[in-house]
Amino acid sequence: MKEKRNDDGFRLSDNRRRAESLQIARQNDEFKKEENKRRAEAHKIERQNIEFRTQENDRRLNLLKIKREEEEYKEEERRRNASRMRLSRDKYENNFHLLKLNYESKIKEGPTHICSCCGGLWFEYSIEEFTVEMLRNKGLPKEFIDNVCYLKNTIIKLCVTCRKDIMLHKVPNLCLSNGLAFHEVPDCLKILTELEERLISPRIPFMVIRTLGFCKQFGLKGNLVNVPMNVDTNVSILPRSFSDTHTIQLKIMRQMKNKNAFMYEIIRPKVVHTAIKYLIRQELYKDEGIVISNDWIKEYSNERENFIVNDEDKKLNVNESRGEVFDDDDDWNELDDKPISPGDTETLLNDETNNQNDIGIKFAPGENNRPISILMDLKVDELTFPKIYCGKQRKIKENVRLTYAKIAKSELRMFDRRCGRVSKLFFTYKKLQTRKFSDAISINLRKTKNTKNVTVAQMLNRDYVNGLIHADDAFTFLRCDRSSPAFWEMKKKELLAMFRQLGCPTIFLTLSAAETKWSELIVILTQVLENKVITLEEAENLSYEKKCDLI
């Protein structure tokens, strides 16, 4: 065959015959598709050769130049390019419009969906709806479904975390049935103010909460001091002969020798008496041995005319007023002999009289009591906030292991917003921070050099401690504190590592949310906090004070 193809006539006829047979075969769609695929793969392999690719590009460029000399081809190419650009522009405009509409609809959605298992507030994209039949079809027993779905509804809503564990036939750690559900608050506790709650709580958290500017945000300064106090003594200083409408002015002091009050408010003795009568019947108060004596102290019997105020005065000053004294030493306790600096104070008193210090009852319930560490006091949350826990201890199931961080996450994310108070938020924050410091110190003490344990003699040796400070080993436990040098050192290393891996950034973008101007956020907060749905126009017309309270 090879010898025959040396003949020009035979080779021409053979090529013509092959072309005709190939043309007939290409009428089959499968053969044509397979041949095109084979040719594309062969051409792709050939273009891996740089010399071949260069020659092909030059050949195509020369062929395109020749074709562009024709006016018809040139006009057709212009029309084709214009059509492509127009379609691309329309597609971009449509995409931008769709993106804008999608953004405007997304910002109207908030964490308003409640998980039936953990009771947390979630966004719509994190929730999946089921029915009992759907869960039964997935192989889940009815008893298991009733256990994990604490909130009974026709439609079962499960968040991402709970759904993952439930589908594996596991009870989620943050399931309300594990003992994380709140008790129903009785009416006698719902109406308590902050100071009235302090009078009936066996623990008082001394912490300095300050206002930050005019935006009505709050900040915490200094340390948290957990001081036990006698509830019977607190309640016994209140007169019992008042009716439901009578009020008195009361000041809680850190120490009686201090000039400024820790808390100052107009309270209702009748409400306090009713609340404490309910609490002393609860198991937690019985375990603490809290009882109310019938022998009332008559020390303030001659001063009733000074601290009784009229109902009209009560309406003018129903909000909590605080005169909180702080010092720069976080190790303050009730046994210190030195008084707190009365000049460096932060006061929120509605001072309408010049002789306010001479009006009302003034007493220090925690004076001469030794503070208790919030890490050692196992019932500090329940004893500090009876309005939240209703005098009942949180009972976690024995087979469930929960850290305090997970418990705090469950409380703050729950649909019941009773833990959203400023004092409770700062209390939880300080307790979490103290626990992190304690754990970090424990870990650092186990990080030894030369396989030797750290002894008391070494810690008392000034040279040894100075060596730890010089090597920065004494500061590593502060990495969990966002404002410490150790924290910023860690962030600096992370930033330098990012530079080495990704290179120098070309732009820095800082965004600051103007919450009071964000009407969609106000609508979401009103729905979550007040269980009321309002329109965007109503949200815009709310007063600045109302918006600040919601935020």
Short mmCIF file of C-alpha atoms in Angstrom, two decimals, residues 116 127-137 153-159 163:
data_model
loop_
_atom_site.label_atom_id
_atom_site.label_comp_id
_atom_site.label_asym_id
_atom_site.label_seq_id
_atom_site.Cartn_x
_atom_site.Cartn_y
_atom_site.Cartn_z
CA SER A 116 -37.29 23.86 69.17
CA ILE A 127 -33.21 26.84 60.53
CA GLU A 128 -34.73 23.78 58.88
CA GLU A 129 -38.36 22.84 59.48
CA PHE A 130 -39.59 19.32 60.17
CA THR A 131 -42.69 17.53 61.33
CA VAL A 132 -42.86 14.58 63.70
CA GLU A 133 -43.63 12.28 60.77
CA MET A 134 -40.57 13.51 58.86
CA LEU A 135 -38.31 12.82 61.83
CA ARG A 136 -39.92 9.42 62.36
CA ASN A 137 -39.21 8.56 58.72
CA ASN A 153 -45.05 23.02 68.19
CA THR A 154 -46.65 21.50 65.12
CA ILE A 155 -43.69 22.59 63.01
CA ILE A 156 -40.37 21.58 64.54
CA LYS A 157 -37.58 24.08 63.81
CA LEU A 158 -34.02 22.85 64.29
CA CYS A 159 -30.82 24.88 64.02
CA ARG A 163 -29.94 19.11 63.69
#
